[in-house]
């Protein structure tokens, strides 16, 4: 038996080493506590974890009472810009996540309610392509929700460990860690692009795109010609119906929590380059639940102009300022 | 709990250490521990069905005790009613009844409704929303074999209820076999197990090989196969042929991979399970294929259906009838769909010419025995047998018989064989080539990674690490084992 266990240990050494390195290096920044999730991190983060953990760590210090929910489309609306339209005592927070779904927004609103955090103001960004894509948690290390939201603690750490143990992750990860040189095969694991999260407000800024635009805006769009395809619609285009029964229930609960908190909310259906509107029934349902819905999807002055977008899905902050001024008239 | 999951990777070492270091002092305690961990293993999927398996086990154990008691009474008084037969029959009906309700109820109802509808009689059926308990066909057959063997006086019934529960629920083979006979497995629970180094090391190798077959072969092929079979009307003949070939390897990797992990795991705990696959795609005819594919099921049907029906003792035509019956029932065992029945019947029809020509036991040895490569004739025989098996798998995989027939017609388009060379450049093909190469080398061994003949440790470790790396790097999207649904 001793010999067998020793042999098993020899065979297992590389894997045990990997597991130990996972625990020590904490590549996803999910094991230890961090004041800042940006510094010294070249690994694509789970944005939901960062937003939620940062909130849990700081909500008592900063007395957050106003929240912006949504996916990375929130990068188009700076918290500082939104704050101009909020009452003086507001302390806004960008509670976003990558590819945020209505499930994630629902869970976040519920978390706020359970923690007795006041939700005085809310700006809810509904992306026609992502918000209603999922009605449950997403089991990828980028997509899985913070366990405080989902209550799936074991699954959360399991998904991250499994992702780490995959050669497609740990080989580029160690390669970069040791040699500090980015190689094309590391794409998707190592991200050296400069993305900035503003301290306190957790505001997402696509700095890398802004820098690229500043250096040569013509080349920026030329290199993304394939993303800005031609759209010659003779009539209004609608997406397929997306809202499920469960998602409707989530929307209703969000509304009831807003009512409970007397929240001054606004629902923004974000502009997308594809100019395809939400399905009429989905739009009607949203209007039956919420007031203050502002729909910027489909054909309009914002979506007509490709230069209003970083690529086909993220609108620029100056567009956000235009939208804010319009919806707060 | 899936073998290819992180949960099982934690479960197995914990159970292994507790089994050998904590519960090894008392046999009964060790057996009880096996029952507990087996129920945890099964309950991980859905704890509600633990009651069902416990009920099935209890009924079969009781039937064994009662059969022996009534047989002894009848031996002393032959005029008495044959209660042993009644108990045995009741147990069979009960077990098959449970299996029938959970697995076949909706199928029979829908089939009746469709049959009546063809006479313009429209019935309003009551179908039930039934979840099929994982592995029900496997443990039901295992429990059945026990009471039948006791009735036939081929096995002494056990009074040891813990051992019997351990036998039916033994976690390595609980949900997808091999379907063990009580005559082989049950006595192993009566004996004190002694840890054997060589056996455990070989068990680990077999687990590794099983994981490679499941994770690299089956899960990768599954992606291509699902895409094609779900929209087969849209694809060209060559794509359909490649998907059918990939499905042959998907189901082989999936099922034989599970069996390898099961047998290897059992060996870690000191148990010997029966062999379930013996390199079936190296078969030279269909009869040989069935001696090498899902051996525990084929032999089960042989012993508990074919022989009781008269086997080949009643002449040629009885033999033909019985052969067709067991192939059809074997197909039906796989699932409540006409496609499985068609698959079974198809194999039965392929088997018949060999049976009638008395050539069904022609190839009982290994192909190219004592040679490195097969002869051209053997190559043709293996290739043609494989193609026939692939056609059968189309029925097995299709949603309906009409779909299967359309699939085959679409496959036979002009250009099918001209464009099929594409398969050579697909990663799945490279994995399959690795599988075939390794299995060919080990075709007379116990399993694909039976490396006892290699003395060099560095070479062995190189093989282990290469396979582990392939599993980690090229592991397809984790999926359930196909045979769980049976």
Coordinates of C-alpha atoms in Angstrom, one line a residue, chain B residues 100-441:
Chain B
X100 CA -41.5 -1.1 -17.3
X101 CA -43.2 1.8 -15.5
X102 CA -40.2 4.0 -15.4
X103 CA -38.8 3.2 -18.8
X104 CA -41.5 1.9 -21.1
X105 CA -44.9 3.1 -19.8
X106 CA -45.1 6.2 -22.0
X107 CA -43.7 4.3 -25.0
X108 CA -46.4 1.7 -24.9
X109 CA -49.1 4.2 -24.3
X110 CA -48.0 6.3 -27.3
X111 CA -47.5 3.3 -29.5
X112 CA -51.0 2.1 -28.8
X113 CA -52.4 5.5 -29.5
X114 CA -50.6 5.7 -32.8
X115 CA -51.7 2.2 -33.7
X116 CA -55.3 3.0 -33.0
X117 CA -55.0 6.4 -34.8
X118 CA -54.1 4.5 -38.0
X119 CA -57.6 2.9 -37.8
X120 CA -59.0 6.4 -37.3
X121 CA -59.7 5.7 -33.6
X122 CA -58.4 8.6 -31.6
X123 CA -57.7 7.9 -28.0
X124 CA -56.9 10.4 -25.3
X125 CA -53.9 8.9 -23.6
X126 CA -52.7 9.6 -20.1
X127 CA -48.9 9.8 -20.3
X128 CA -46.9 10.4 -17.2
X129 CA -44.0 12.8 -16.6
X130 CA -41.5 10.1 -15.5
X131 CA -37.9 10.7 -14.8
X132 CA -35.9 7.7 -15.7
X133 CA -33.7 6.6 -12.8
X134 CA -30.1 6.4 -13.8
X135 CA -28.9 2.9 -14.4
X136 CA -32.2 1.2 -13.6
X137 CA -31.8 -1.3 -16.4
X138 CA -28.3 -2.3 -15.1
X139 CA -29.1 -2.8 -11.4
X140 CA -32.5 -4.4 -12.2
X141 CA -30.8 -7.1 -14.3
X142 CA -28.2 -7.6 -11.7
X143 CA -30.8 -8.1 -9.0
X144 CA -32.8 -10.4 -11.3
X145 CA -29.9 -12.7 -12.1
X146 CA -29.5 -13.3 -8.4
X147 CA -33.0 -14.6 -7.7
X148 CA -33.0 -16.6 -11.0
X149 CA -29.6 -18.2 -10.0
X150 CA -30.9 -19.0 -6.6
X151 CA -34.1 -20.6 -8.1
X152 CA -32.0 -22.6 -10.4
X153 CA -29.9 -23.7 -7.4
X154 CA -26.8 -22.3 -9.1
X155 CA -26.2 -20.1 -6.2
X156 CA -26.6 -20.4 -2.4
X157 CA -28.8 -17.5 -1.3
X158 CA -27.1 -15.1 1.1
X159 CA -28.4 -14.3 4.6
X160 CA -26.0 -11.5 4.7
X161 CA -28.2 -8.5 3.8
X162 CA -25.3 -6.0 3.9
X163 CA -23.2 -8.0 1.4
X164 CA -26.3 -8.2 -0.8
X165 CA -26.9 -4.5 -0.7
X166 CA -23.2 -3.9 -1.4
X167 CA -23.5 -6.3 -4.4
X168 CA -26.4 -4.6 -6.0
X169 CA -25.3 -1.0 -5.3
X170 CA -21.5 -1.4 -5.7
X171 CA -20.7 2.1 -6.9
X172 CA -18.2 1.5 -9.6
X173 CA -20.6 -0.5 -11.7
X174 CA -23.9 0.7 -10.3
X175 CA -25.1 3.0 -13.1
X176 CA -23.7 1.6 -16.3
X177 CA -22.4 -1.8 -15.7
X178 CA -20.8 -4.2 -16.3
X179 CA -23.9 -6.2 -15.3
X180 CA -22.4 -8.4 -12.7
X181 CA -23.6 -11.9 -11.9
X182 CA -24.1 -12.7 -8.3
X183 CA -22.1 -15.9 -8.9
X184 CA -19.0 -13.7 -9.6
X185 CA -19.4 -10.6 -7.5
X186 CA -21.4 -11.6 -4.4
X187 CA -18.8 -14.1 -3.1
X188 CA -16.2 -11.4 -3.3
X189 CA -18.1 -9.6 -0.5
X190 CA -17.8 -12.6 1.8
X191 CA -14.0 -12.7 1.6
X192 CA -11.6 -10.3 3.3
X193 CA -10.0 -8.1 0.7
X194 CA -6.3 -7.8 0.6
X195 CA -4.6 -4.9 -1.1
X196 CA -2.6 -6.0 -4.0
X197 CA -0.1 -3.5 -5.5
X198 CA -0.1 -4.8 -9.0
X199 CA -3.9 -5.0 -9.1
X200 CA -4.2 -1.5 -7.9
X201 CA -1.7 -0.1 -10.3
X202 CA -3.3 -1.9 -13.2
X203 CA -6.7 -0.5 -12.0
X204 CA -5.3 3.0 -12.1
X205 CA -4.1 2.5 -15.6
X206 CA -7.4 1.2 -16.7
X207 CA -9.1 4.2 -15.1
X208 CA -6.7 6.5 -17.0
X209 CA -7.5 4.7 -20.3
X210 CA -11.2 4.9 -19.6
X211 CA -11.0 8.6 -19.0
X212 CA -9.0 9.1 -22.2
X213 CA -11.7 7.2 -24.1
X214 CA -14.5 9.2 -22.5
X215 CA -13.1 12.7 -22.3
X216 CA -10.9 12.9 -25.4
X217 CA -12.7 10.5 -27.8
X218 CA -16.3 10.4 -26.9
X219 CA -16.8 14.0 -25.8
X220 CA -15.0 15.4 -28.8
X221 CA -16.8 13.2 -31.3
X222 CA -20.1 14.1 -29.6
X223 CA -19.9 17.8 -30.7
X224 CA -19.6 16.9 -34.4
X225 CA -22.1 14.1 -34.1
X226 CA -24.7 16.1 -32.4
X227 CA -24.4 19.0 -34.9
X228 CA -24.8 16.7 -37.8
X229 CA -27.5 14.3 -36.5
X230 CA -29.7 17.2 -35.2
X231 CA -29.9 18.7 -38.7
X232 CA -28.9 15.8 -41.0
X233 CA -31.1 17.0 -43.8
X234 CA -28.8 20.0 -44.3
X235 CA -25.6 18.0 -44.7
X236 CA -23.8 16.3 -47.5
X237 CA -23.2 12.6 -47.8
X238 CA -19.5 12.8 -46.8
X239 CA -20.4 14.8 -43.6
X240 CA -23.1 12.3 -42.8
X241 CA -20.7 9.4 -43.2
X242 CA -18.0 11.1 -41.0
X243 CA -20.7 11.8 -38.3
X244 CA -21.8 8.1 -38.4
X245 CA -18.2 6.9 -38.0
X246 CA -17.6 9.4 -35.2
X247 CA -20.7 8.2 -33.5
X248 CA -19.4 4.7 -33.6
X249 CA -16.3 5.9 -31.7
X250 CA -18.3 8.2 -29.5
X251 CA -20.5 5.4 -28.2
X252 CA -17.5 3.1 -27.9
X253 CA -15.4 5.6 -26.1
X254 CA -18.3 6.6 -23.9
X255 CA -19.5 3.1 -22.9
X256 CA -16.3 1.1 -22.9
X257 CA -14.6 4.1 -21.2
X258 CA -17.1 3.9 -18.4
X259 CA -16.6 0.2 -18.1
X260 CA -12.8 0.7 -17.9
X261 CA -13.2 3.2 -15.2
X262 CA -15.6 0.9 -13.3
X263 CA -13.4 -2.1 -13.6
X264 CA -10.3 -0.1 -12.7
X265 CA -12.0 1.5 -9.7
X266 CA -13.3 -1.9 -8.5
X267 CA -9.7 -3.2 -8.7
X268 CA -8.6 -0.5 -6.4
X269 CA -10.9 -1.9 -3.8
X270 CA -9.8 -5.4 -4.3
X271 CA -12.7 -6.6 -6.6
X272 CA -12.6 -8.2 -10.0
X273 CA -15.4 -7.2 -12.3
X274 CA -16.1 -9.1 -15.5
X275 CA -14.7 -7.8 -18.8
X276 CA -17.3 -5.8 -20.7
X277 CA -15.5 -4.9 -24.0
X278 CA -12.8 -6.8 -25.8
X279 CA -11.7 -4.4 -28.7
X280 CA -15.0 -4.9 -30.6
X281 CA -14.0 -2.8 -33.6
X282 CA -11.3 -5.4 -34.5
X283 CA -14.0 -8.0 -35.1
X284 CA -14.0 -9.9 -38.4
X285 CA -17.7 -10.6 -38.4
X286 CA -20.9 -9.6 -36.5
X287 CA -20.8 -12.7 -34.3
X288 CA -17.4 -11.9 -33.2
X289 CA -18.5 -8.3 -32.6
X290 CA -21.2 -9.5 -30.2
X291 CA -18.7 -11.6 -28.3
X292 CA -16.6 -8.4 -27.8
X293 CA -19.3 -5.7 -27.3
X294 CA -21.1 -5.2 -24.0
X295 CA -20.2 -8.7 -23.0
X296 CA -22.0 -8.6 -19.7
X297 CA -25.4 -7.8 -21.4
X298 CA -24.9 -10.3 -24.3
X299 CA -24.1 -13.1 -21.9
X300 CA -26.9 -12.1 -19.6
X301 CA -29.4 -12.5 -22.4
X302 CA -27.8 -15.7 -23.5
X303 CA -28.1 -17.3 -20.0
X304 CA -31.4 -15.8 -18.9
X305 CA -33.3 -15.6 -22.2
X306 CA -31.8 -17.5 -25.1
X307 CA -31.1 -20.7 -23.2
X308 CA -34.5 -20.8 -21.3
X309 CA -36.2 -20.2 -24.7
X310 CA -34.5 -23.4 -25.9
X311 CA -31.4 -21.9 -27.4
X312 CA -30.2 -23.9 -30.4
X313 CA -31.4 -27.3 -29.0
X314 CA -34.7 -27.2 -30.9
X315 CA -33.2 -27.2 -34.4
X316 CA -32.3 -24.6 -36.9
X317 CA -35.6 -22.6 -36.9
X318 CA -35.9 -22.5 -33.2
X319 CA -32.4 -21.2 -33.1
X320 CA -33.2 -18.5 -35.7
X321 CA -36.4 -17.5 -33.7
X322 CA -34.5 -17.3 -30.4
X323 CA -31.6 -15.4 -32.0
X324 CA -34.0 -12.8 -33.4
X325 CA -35.8 -12.6 -30.0
X326 CA -32.7 -11.9 -28.0
X327 CA -31.4 -9.3 -30.5
X328 CA -34.7 -7.5 -30.5
X329 CA -35.1 -7.6 -26.8
X330 CA -31.5 -6.5 -26.4
X331 CA -32.3 -3.5 -28.6
X332 CA -35.4 -2.7 -26.6
X333 CA -33.4 -2.9 -23.4
X334 CA -31.5 0.1 -24.6
X335 CA -34.5 2.4 -24.7
X336 CA -38.2 2.9 -25.3
X337 CA -37.9 3.8 -28.9
X338 CA -38.5 1.8 -32.1
X339 CA -35.0 2.9 -33.3
X340 CA -33.5 0.6 -30.7
X341 CA -35.7 -2.3 -31.7
X342 CA -34.7 -1.7 -35.3
X343 CA -31.0 -1.6 -34.3
X344 CA -31.4 -4.9 -32.4
X345 CA -33.3 -6.5 -35.3
X346 CA -30.7 -5.2 -37.8
X347 CA -27.9 -7.0 -35.9
X348 CA -30.0 -10.1 -35.6
X349 CA -30.5 -10.2 -39.3
X350 CA -26.7 -9.7 -39.8
X351 CA -26.1 -12.5 -37.4
X352 CA -28.5 -15.0 -39.0
X353 CA -26.5 -15.9 -42.2
X354 CA -23.5 -16.8 -40.0
X355 CA -25.7 -18.9 -37.7
X356 CA -27.3 -20.7 -40.6
X357 CA -23.9 -21.3 -42.2
X358 CA -22.6 -22.4 -38.8
X359 CA -19.9 -19.8 -39.1
X360 CA -20.9 -17.8 -36.0
X361 CA -18.1 -19.2 -34.0
X362 CA -15.5 -19.0 -36.7
X363 CA -13.5 -16.1 -35.3
X364 CA -13.0 -16.9 -31.6
X365 CA -9.4 -15.9 -31.4
X366 CA -7.8 -12.5 -31.6
X367 CA -7.2 -11.0 -35.1
X368 CA -3.7 -11.3 -36.4
X369 CA -2.7 -13.5 -33.5
X370 CA 1.1 -13.6 -33.1
X371 CA 1.5 -11.1 -35.9
X372 CA 2.0 -7.4 -35.9
X373 CA -0.3 -6.5 -38.8
X374 CA -3.5 -8.1 -40.1
X375 CA -3.6 -9.9 -43.5
X376 CA -5.4 -8.1 -46.4
X377 CA -8.4 -10.5 -45.9
X378 CA -8.6 -9.7 -42.2
X379 CA -8.4 -6.0 -43.0
X380 CA -11.3 -6.3 -45.4
X381 CA -13.3 -8.4 -42.9
X382 CA -12.7 -5.9 -40.1
X383 CA -13.5 -2.9 -42.4
X384 CA -16.8 -4.5 -43.7
X385 CA -17.9 -5.5 -40.2
X386 CA -17.2 -2.0 -39.0
X387 CA -19.2 -0.5 -41.8
X388 CA -22.2 -2.7 -41.0
X389 CA -21.9 -1.7 -37.3
X390 CA -21.8 1.9 -38.3
X391 CA -25.0 1.5 -40.3
X392 CA -26.6 -0.1 -37.2
X393 CA -25.4 2.9 -35.1
X394 CA -27.3 5.3 -37.4
X395 CA -30.6 3.6 -36.3
X396 CA -29.4 3.7 -32.7
X397 CA -28.6 7.4 -32.8
X398 CA -31.5 8.7 -34.9
X399 CA -34.6 10.1 -33.4
X400 CA -36.9 7.9 -35.4
X401 CA -36.7 5.0 -37.9
X402 CA -37.7 7.4 -40.7
X403 CA -34.9 9.7 -39.8
X404 CA -32.4 6.8 -39.8
X405 CA -33.6 5.7 -43.3
X406 CA -33.4 9.2 -44.6
X407 CA -30.0 9.7 -43.1
X408 CA -28.7 6.6 -44.9
X409 CA -30.3 7.7 -48.2
X410 CA -28.8 11.1 -47.9
X411 CA -25.4 9.5 -47.0
X412 CA -25.4 7.6 -50.2
X413 CA -25.2 10.8 -52.3
X414 CA -22.8 11.3 -55.2
X415 CA -19.5 12.5 -53.8
X416 CA -19.9 10.9 -50.4
X417 CA -16.8 8.9 -50.8
X418 CA -14.9 11.5 -52.8
X419 CA -15.1 14.1 -50.0
X420 CA -14.7 11.8 -47.1
X421 CA -10.9 12.2 -47.1
X422 CA -11.6 15.4 -45.0
X423 CA -11.8 13.1 -42.0
X424 CA -8.0 12.8 -42.1
X425 CA -7.6 16.4 -41.2
X426 CA -10.0 16.5 -38.3
X427 CA -8.6 16.4 -34.7
X428 CA -11.2 13.8 -33.8
X429 CA -9.7 11.5 -36.3
X430 CA -6.2 12.0 -34.8
X431 CA -7.6 11.0 -31.4
X432 CA -9.3 8.0 -32.9
X433 CA -6.1 7.0 -34.6
X434 CA -4.3 7.2 -31.3
X435 CA -7.0 5.0 -29.8
X436 CA -6.9 2.4 -32.5
X437 CA -3.1 2.3 -32.5
X438 CA -2.9 1.7 -28.7
X439 CA -5.7 -0.8 -28.7
X440 CA -4.3 -2.7 -31.6
X441 CA -1.0 -3.1 -29.8

